Amino acid sequence: MTDQGATIDILAALQNSLGPAGCFRGDDIPERFRTDWSFLPPAKPIAALRPASTAEVSAIMRHCHAHRVPVTPQGGLTGLCGGARPLDGGVALSLERMSGIEALDRDGMTMTVLAGTPLEVIQKAAAAEGLFFPLDLGARGSCTIGGNMSTNAGGNRVIRYGMTRDLVLGVEVVLPDGTVLPMLNKMIKNNAGYDLKQLFLGSEGTLGVITRAVLRLSPQPGCTNAALCIVRDYDAVLAVLATARRRLGPLLSAFEVMWADYWYQATTCVPGMRAPVTMGDGSHAILIEMQGLDESIDGARFESFLEFLMEEGLVQDGAVAQSLADTADFWATRDAAAEFANPAVIGPHISFDVGLPVSRMDEFAHRAKAALLAEAGCQSVYYGHVGDGNLHVVAWCPGASPQPLADASRIVYGIVSDVEGTVSAEHGIGSLKKPYLPLSRGAAEIDLMRRLKAALDPNGVLNPTKIFD
């Protein structure tokens, strides 16, 4: 770390170059730059910097690298693991001013964007040209593509389109010493040496600051069909998933499952929420979405699929979307977790994002629910992207302040390890999951990660203390 006098000189120089809109210092730093959605307490950075160009990001990193000032890149601040929370005495580097669509190539089906562009803006820009950017998260209106790339976000349609890294062709990156890597490849096939962009996708801003990206687009779906199905047990969930894969094939775009405890919270406790179908004595609600090419052909295929489910007795009850509004209502039940922080619903809680073998997800949910209640006094609910093995857990101890994060984490991640899962499916490691990384990565893997970090960031200034010490 540099001394206080040198730090003041550095900030004065950066403030002069960035202007008043680009630099907040001390008590003038807005609260939003002090933490993310992890519920960690606000940090006390010495500055929040808001560059408007790659050149300004480069200048910031060059100064901070030379004087060993810690820098924490920030996107939409919707992460749950503390990855975008700055260090006390460090600098928050927000890319929110670097927002916009720079180019859209309809023939090549690519879009070039600035890293601070909100995901929803990208989705709408693609749709306006008859194209489709399939990455979709509940926080679509707040999260930015830079943060999505930094954490390799997954979201609702991984089963068909893959993770964020599968949707990125090229990136522009600023290294910790200020070096700019203009790797804005627009080709699907490019095997000219190492695919360096993969170093930065999912690295949580510890190896470089992503400033631009070339995104891979898809044709706009010709039709979207959705259904909510209630099933009697998890064996039926697996049977419906197998049937959907076989009968819908690559048209299956989402397979979301909500356990009964989650369904109750979402449809009974969230203000304004309406249950499109009744759970009754069912165990799970399944949201199935298919994106087809032609309603007359693929709509009939979807109807045939649903009829088969009923004939085989795989579902107890269900509802079929008759309009886009119906589809939005179905998804609202799945996205209702964003409202759980409301004190009228759940209030302060602990969120977990884990990856599990699909066959063992219900076993995990039952074991975790019992252990959280018995050992930490926590209630819990379960939902997630079962089609790609990603489960979300919301746990809370009513009236507790703070929530028992350490105990709940020990319980949840211990069971995750026991069923051969991963402690992070799509939100990264950040600072909250650091102690549990060895449960999902071997010692040799973590050692290689450290060596990559040391090679690219020898002064340890870029998002230090995240992923590992």
XYZ file of C-alpha atoms in Angstrom:
469
model
C 0.000 0.000 0.000
C 1.072 3.543 -0.685
C 1.282 6.164 2.051
C -1.543 8.629 2.656
C 0.215 11.569 1.043
C 0.955 9.683 -2.146
C -2.632 8.428 -2.234
C -3.966 11.974 -2.033
C -1.681 12.986 -4.905
C -2.864 10.039 -7.009
C -6.520 10.844 -6.389
C -5.988 14.503 -7.175
C -4.415 13.583 -10.498
C -7.216 11.135 -11.337
C -9.927 13.575 -10.281
C -8.395 16.203 -12.533
C -8.447 13.842 -15.525
C -11.843 12.239 -14.841
C -13.689 15.416 -13.904
C -16.262 15.890 -11.126
C -18.644 13.288 -12.617
C -15.911 10.700 -12.683
C -14.525 10.827 -9.167
C -16.119 10.760 -5.731
C -13.923 10.926 -2.644
C -14.322 10.266 1.051
C -17.716 11.126 2.498
C -18.981 12.161 -0.944
C -18.932 8.560 -2.180
C -22.550 7.416 -2.811
C -23.664 4.444 -0.753
C -24.264 2.267 -3.814
C -20.511 1.986 -4.437
C -19.765 0.695 -0.931
C -21.165 -2.861 -1.234
C -23.227 -5.203 -3.425
C -26.250 -7.449 -2.859
C -24.280 -9.711 -0.521
C -25.642 -7.987 2.620
C -22.052 -7.345 3.704
C -21.639 -4.066 5.602
C -20.692 -0.995 3.556
C -16.968 -0.543 2.967
C -14.961 2.666 3.308
C -13.079 3.142 0.030
C -11.065 6.306 -0.420
C -12.632 6.948 -3.817
C -15.217 5.761 -6.325
C -13.957 6.301 -9.867
C -16.290 6.359 -12.890
C -14.253 6.327 -16.103
C -15.969 7.077 -19.399
C -13.477 5.355 -21.726
C -11.000 2.514 -21.947
C -8.179 5.079 -21.932
C -9.394 6.372 -18.572
C -9.607 2.832 -17.165
C -6.040 2.274 -18.362
C -4.845 5.470 -16.690
C -6.532 4.508 -13.415
C -4.965 1.049 -13.416
C -1.556 2.415 -14.363
C -1.566 4.844 -11.428
C -2.981 2.352 -8.922
C -0.625 -0.412 -10.044
C 2.424 1.840 -9.674
C 1.402 2.932 -6.178
C -0.191 -0.346 -5.044
C -3.673 1.052 -4.474
C -6.294 -1.759 -4.410
C -8.946 -1.480 -7.135
C -12.322 -3.265 -7.142
C -14.166 -3.286 -10.491
C -17.933 -2.811 -10.258
C -20.797 -3.466 -12.648
C -24.445 -3.410 -11.621
C -23.572 -4.486 -8.045
C -26.130 -7.309 -8.108
C -23.648 -10.014 -7.044
C -24.374 -12.070 -3.939
C -20.851 -13.056 -2.873
C -19.163 -9.739 -2.081
C -17.084 -9.781 -5.266
C -17.810 -6.119 -6.053
C -17.497 -4.820 -2.497
C -14.427 -2.531 -2.376
C -11.712 -2.667 0.233
C -11.466 -0.165 3.044
C -8.814 2.286 1.883
C -9.063 1.065 -1.705
C -10.765 2.327 -4.858
C -14.129 1.322 -6.339
C -13.929 1.310 -10.154
C -17.454 1.614 -11.547
C -18.027 1.099 -15.265
C -21.563 2.519 -15.189
C -20.615 5.457 -17.459
C -19.221 3.061 -20.067
C -22.630 2.004 -21.340
C -23.977 1.604 -24.847
C -24.277 -0.479 -28.006
C -21.362 0.319 -30.315
C -22.157 -1.935 -33.263
C -24.640 -4.582 -34.355
C -23.760 -6.872 -37.259
C -26.914 -8.604 -38.509
C -25.027 -10.737 -41.021
C -22.423 -11.911 -38.543
C -25.020 -11.934 -35.729
C -22.788 -10.087 -33.287
C -23.158 -7.052 -31.068
C -20.279 -4.954 -29.732
C -21.077 -3.344 -26.382
C -19.446 -1.409 -23.569
C -19.064 -3.335 -20.332
C -21.349 -1.081 -18.303
C -24.355 -1.727 -20.523
C -27.329 -3.185 -18.606
C -28.331 -6.667 -19.747
C -31.893 -5.595 -20.501
C -30.650 -2.838 -22.835
C -28.728 -5.462 -24.812
C -31.757 -7.770 -24.977
C -33.967 -4.976 -26.304
C -31.391 -3.774 -28.828
C -31.103 -7.280 -30.245
C -34.887 -7.694 -30.373
C -35.266 -4.397 -32.251
C -33.196 -5.929 -35.073
C -35.084 -9.222 -35.086
C -32.294 -10.958 -33.145
C -32.002 -12.469 -29.694
C -29.470 -12.308 -26.863
C -30.422 -15.307 -24.726
C -28.695 -14.518 -21.424
C -31.474 -13.722 -18.956
C -31.439 -13.084 -15.202
C -33.981 -11.812 -12.736
C -31.750 -8.742 -12.246
C -31.739 -8.008 -15.996
C -32.672 -4.368 -15.488
C -29.847 -3.705 -13.005
C -26.989 -6.080 -13.811
C -24.455 -5.144 -16.492
C -22.819 -7.280 -19.132
C -19.397 -6.632 -17.624
C -20.516 -8.093 -14.322
C -22.213 -10.977 -16.141
C -18.928 -11.779 -17.896
C -16.873 -11.319 -14.752
C -18.907 -13.945 -12.898
C -19.774 -16.071 -15.947
C -23.457 -15.648 -15.156
C -25.848 -18.440 -16.069
C -29.477 -17.513 -15.670
C -32.660 -18.985 -17.027
C -31.723 -20.448 -20.424
C -28.420 -22.235 -19.840
C -30.021 -25.566 -20.733
C -30.236 -24.372 -24.352
C -27.727 -21.560 -24.870
C -25.025 -22.154 -22.266
C -23.351 -19.834 -19.765
C -22.200 -16.278 -20.465
C -18.799 -17.491 -21.685
C -20.614 -19.387 -24.452
C -22.161 -16.124 -25.677
C -18.967 -14.025 -25.870
C -16.723 -14.005 -28.959
C -14.290 -11.282 -27.966
C -13.376 -8.861 -25.195
C -11.306 -5.771 -24.621
C -9.471 -5.965 -21.304
C -7.318 -3.602 -19.270
C -4.653 -5.450 -17.306
C -3.650 -4.452 -13.761
C -0.678 -2.430 -15.063
C -2.855 -0.492 -17.510
C -2.003 -2.504 -20.626
C -4.975 -2.712 -23.008
C -5.714 -6.024 -24.753
C -7.981 -5.265 -27.764
C -9.245 -8.810 -28.307
C -12.546 -7.912 -29.990
C -12.780 -11.050 -32.101
C -16.014 -11.405 -34.111
C -15.492 -14.890 -35.492
C -16.893 -18.136 -34.125
C -13.917 -20.064 -35.470
C -10.621 -18.522 -34.421
C -7.919 -20.902 -33.245
C -4.979 -18.507 -33.580
C -3.169 -19.334 -30.359
C -4.570 -19.315 -26.854
C -8.164 -18.172 -26.358
C -7.105 -15.492 -23.897
C -10.593 -14.135 -23.301
C -11.402 -17.239 -21.281
C -8.868 -16.105 -18.662
C -11.056 -13.132 -17.868
C -14.542 -14.603 -18.220
C -15.474 -15.841 -14.764
C -12.343 -14.451 -13.063
C -14.381 -11.929 -11.014
C -12.276 -8.926 -11.958
C -9.117 -10.329 -10.384
C -7.062 -10.629 -13.600
C -8.236 -7.692 -15.696
C -11.010 -5.151 -16.205
C -13.302 -6.037 -19.115
C -14.248 -2.808 -20.909
C -15.875 -4.019 -24.157
C -17.266 -7.239 -25.545
C -18.417 -8.825 -28.778
C -21.532 -10.854 -28.045
C -22.901 -13.739 -30.055
C -26.562 -13.332 -31.024
C -29.196 -15.842 -32.098
C -32.273 -15.598 -34.331
C -35.323 -14.191 -32.590
C -37.580 -17.144 -31.675
C -40.624 -17.437 -33.890
C -42.749 -18.544 -30.967
C -42.462 -19.078 -27.237
C -44.568 -21.612 -25.381
C -44.664 -22.031 -21.615
C -46.411 -24.180 -19.054
C -46.484 -24.532 -15.276
C -46.883 -28.113 -14.087
C -47.435 -29.478 -10.584
C -45.939 -32.899 -9.842
C -46.231 -35.298 -6.940
C -42.522 -35.945 -6.187
C -38.981 -35.441 -7.432
C -39.013 -38.679 -9.420
C -41.774 -37.072 -11.475
C -39.592 -33.961 -11.931
C -36.852 -36.139 -13.408
C -39.324 -37.988 -15.612
C -40.753 -34.708 -16.955
C -37.222 -33.420 -17.632
C -36.288 -36.579 -19.536
C -39.515 -36.348 -21.544
C -38.944 -32.658 -22.341
C -35.417 -33.358 -23.559
C -36.602 -36.226 -25.740
C -39.766 -34.638 -27.188
C -38.687 -30.979 -27.413
C -34.986 -31.527 -28.071
C -32.989 -28.327 -28.702
C -36.176 -26.231 -28.552
C -36.309 -26.655 -24.763
C -35.111 -23.280 -23.458
C -35.855 -23.411 -19.735
C -36.682 -25.987 -17.098
C -37.165 -24.258 -13.754
C -38.291 -26.063 -10.612
C -39.760 -24.561 -7.458
C -40.072 -26.687 -4.347
C -43.388 -26.379 -2.475
C -41.829 -24.285 0.306
C -40.571 -21.731 -2.214
C -43.910 -21.761 -4.069
C -45.708 -20.841 -0.855
C -43.425 -17.872 -0.160
C -43.568 -16.656 -3.759
C -47.299 -16.939 -4.363
C -48.687 -16.291 -0.872
C -46.323 -13.803 0.766
C -45.070 -11.593 -2.096
C -47.431 -8.624 -2.499
C -49.359 -8.639 -5.751
C -48.284 -12.116 -6.787
C -50.911 -14.435 -8.242
C -50.548 -18.213 -8.344
C -51.275 -19.342 -11.936
C -51.879 -22.884 -10.692
C -52.609 -24.484 -7.316
C -49.926 -26.602 -5.664
C -52.403 -28.737 -3.722
C -50.609 -31.795 -2.338
C -47.893 -31.568 -5.001
C -44.215 -31.365 -4.164
C -42.810 -29.198 -6.975
C -43.899 -26.660 -9.580
C -42.098 -26.887 -12.922
C -41.852 -23.983 -15.354
C -41.166 -25.346 -18.836
C -40.386 -22.998 -21.714
C -39.899 -23.882 -25.368
C -38.670 -21.442 -28.015
C -39.628 -22.572 -31.484
C -39.497 -21.343 -35.060
C -43.109 -21.645 -36.206
C -46.176 -21.578 -33.956
C -48.213 -23.835 -36.237
C -45.551 -26.556 -36.090
C -43.763 -26.068 -32.791
C -46.877 -24.969 -30.907
C -48.459 -28.274 -31.862
C -45.305 -30.063 -30.737
C -45.568 -28.383 -27.315
C -49.251 -29.300 -26.981
C -48.451 -32.898 -27.844
C -45.714 -32.928 -25.222
C -48.095 -31.648 -22.526
C -50.776 -34.157 -23.531
C -48.231 -36.942 -23.160
C -47.349 -35.749 -19.655
C -51.012 -35.874 -18.655
C -51.660 -39.249 -20.281
C -48.698 -40.784 -18.511
C -49.794 -39.340 -15.176
C -46.557 -37.404 -14.738
C -48.251 -34.152 -13.718
C -51.105 -33.534 -11.278
C -52.179 -30.121 -12.494
C -50.934 -27.385 -14.774
C -51.508 -24.173 -16.675
C -50.532 -23.331 -20.247
C -49.645 -19.778 -21.264
C -52.148 -18.382 -23.759
C -50.367 -15.061 -24.197
C -47.111 -13.246 -23.530
C -48.739 -11.841 -20.408
C -49.382 -15.373 -19.155
C -45.767 -16.308 -19.809
C -44.631 -13.229 -17.881
C -46.893 -14.240 -14.979
C -45.349 -17.707 -14.950
C -41.844 -16.262 -14.853
C -42.890 -13.812 -12.128
C -43.320 -16.730 -9.741
C -39.781 -17.839 -10.508
C -38.344 -14.303 -10.214
C -40.206 -13.572 -6.983
C -37.075 -14.321 -4.958
C -35.963 -10.771 -5.738
C -38.788 -9.613 -3.442
C -37.849 -11.825 -0.500
C -35.719 -9.106 1.120
C -38.938 -7.167 1.706
C -39.606 -7.377 5.486
C -43.235 -8.169 4.676
C -42.064 -11.353 2.915
C -38.899 -12.696 4.551
C -36.587 -9.742 5.203
C -32.861 -10.230 5.846
C -31.767 -13.637 4.607
C -28.839 -15.657 3.278
C -28.730 -16.712 -0.366
C -26.858 -19.721 -1.711
C -26.129 -20.586 -5.335
C -24.850 -24.139 -5.725
C -24.393 -26.708 -8.460
C -25.483 -30.292 -7.873
C -25.903 -33.562 -9.749
C -29.477 -33.356 -11.028
C -30.332 -36.755 -9.595
C -29.375 -35.628 -6.064
C -30.942 -32.166 -5.905
C -33.999 -33.234 -3.944
C -31.842 -35.242 -1.542
C -29.753 -32.120 -0.990
C -32.841 -29.960 -0.422
C -34.283 -32.325 2.203
C -30.967 -32.726 4.022
C -30.171 -29.019 3.970
C -33.662 -28.030 5.138
C -33.481 -30.339 8.129
C -29.901 -29.459 9.053
C -30.395 -25.685 8.735
C -33.383 -25.828 11.065
C -31.809 -28.188 13.609
C -28.299 -26.701 13.715
C -28.797 -23.012 12.928
C -32.473 -22.308 13.581
C -32.913 -21.338 9.930
C -35.977 -21.767 7.788
C -35.187 -22.309 4.112
C -36.761 -22.585 0.655
C -35.445 -24.084 -2.601
C -35.738 -23.331 -6.320
C -33.544 -23.280 -9.370
C -32.475 -24.220 -12.866
C -32.821 -27.965 -12.431
C -32.286 -28.587 -16.142
C -28.654 -27.528 -15.725
C -28.095 -28.616 -12.125
C -28.196 -25.196 -10.438
C -30.101 -24.836 -7.171
C -30.749 -21.651 -5.194
C -31.322 -21.698 -1.448
C -32.830 -18.888 0.603
C -32.267 -19.352 4.340
C -33.231 -17.098 7.225
C -33.431 -17.123 10.983
C -36.510 -15.075 11.933
C -35.616 -12.084 14.060
C -31.875 -12.737 14.032
C -29.523 -9.812 13.451
C -27.145 -10.510 11.942
C -28.212 -13.668 10.173
C -26.129 -16.787 11.047
C -24.080 -16.706 7.856
C -21.132 -18.767 9.079
C -23.241 -21.586 10.506
C -25.570 -21.701 7.510
C -22.644 -21.707 5.070
C -20.895 -24.520 6.925
C -24.057 -26.612 6.800
C -24.989 -25.942 3.168
C -21.511 -26.282 1.679
C -20.767 -29.383 3.742
C -23.780 -31.124 2.219
C -22.879 -29.785 -1.250
C -19.463 -31.402 -0.931
C -20.999 -34.643 0.328
C -23.226 -34.959 -2.755
C -20.310 -34.043 -5.073
C -21.590 -30.616 -6.081
C -19.960 -27.202 -6.403
C -20.183 -24.291 -3.972
C -20.774 -21.842 -6.825
C -22.855 -22.401 -9.941
C -23.179 -18.889 -11.341
C -22.374 -16.125 -8.831
C -18.667 -16.727 -8.350
C -16.669 -16.992 -5.131
C -16.147 -13.347 -4.146
C -15.189 -13.015 -0.508
C -18.032 -14.939 1.120
C -17.189 -18.306 -0.422
C -13.386 -18.156 -0.124
C -13.191 -20.589 2.816
C -15.173 -23.168 0.845
C -13.349 -23.043 -2.497
C -11.265 -26.142 -1.567
C -14.509 -28.136 -1.406
C -14.902 -27.681 -5.161
C -11.344 -27.219 -6.460
C -8.265 -29.310 -5.762
C -5.044 -27.952 -4.293
C -3.249 -28.124 -7.650
C -6.065 -26.164 -9.337
C -6.021 -23.438 -6.694
C -2.230 -23.247 -6.924
C -2.482 -22.687 -10.688
C -5.075 -19.961 -10.097
C -2.664 -18.236 -7.719
C 0.149 -18.457 -10.258
C -2.031 -16.925 -12.972
C -2.983 -14.124 -10.579
C 0.653 -13.473 -9.680
C 1.698 -13.434 -13.343
C -0.931 -10.913 -14.435
C -1.154 -8.874 -11.224
C 2.248 -9.051 -9.491
C 1.433 -6.103 -7.226
C -1.874 -7.657 -6.189
C -3.925 -4.500 -6.758
C -6.882 -5.805 -8.794
C -9.775 -6.990 -6.633
C -7.492 -8.412 -3.949
C -8.896 -10.710 -1.240
C -11.469 -12.134 -3.654
C -11.616 -15.856 -4.578
C -8.502 -16.528 -2.452
C -6.088 -14.505 -0.328
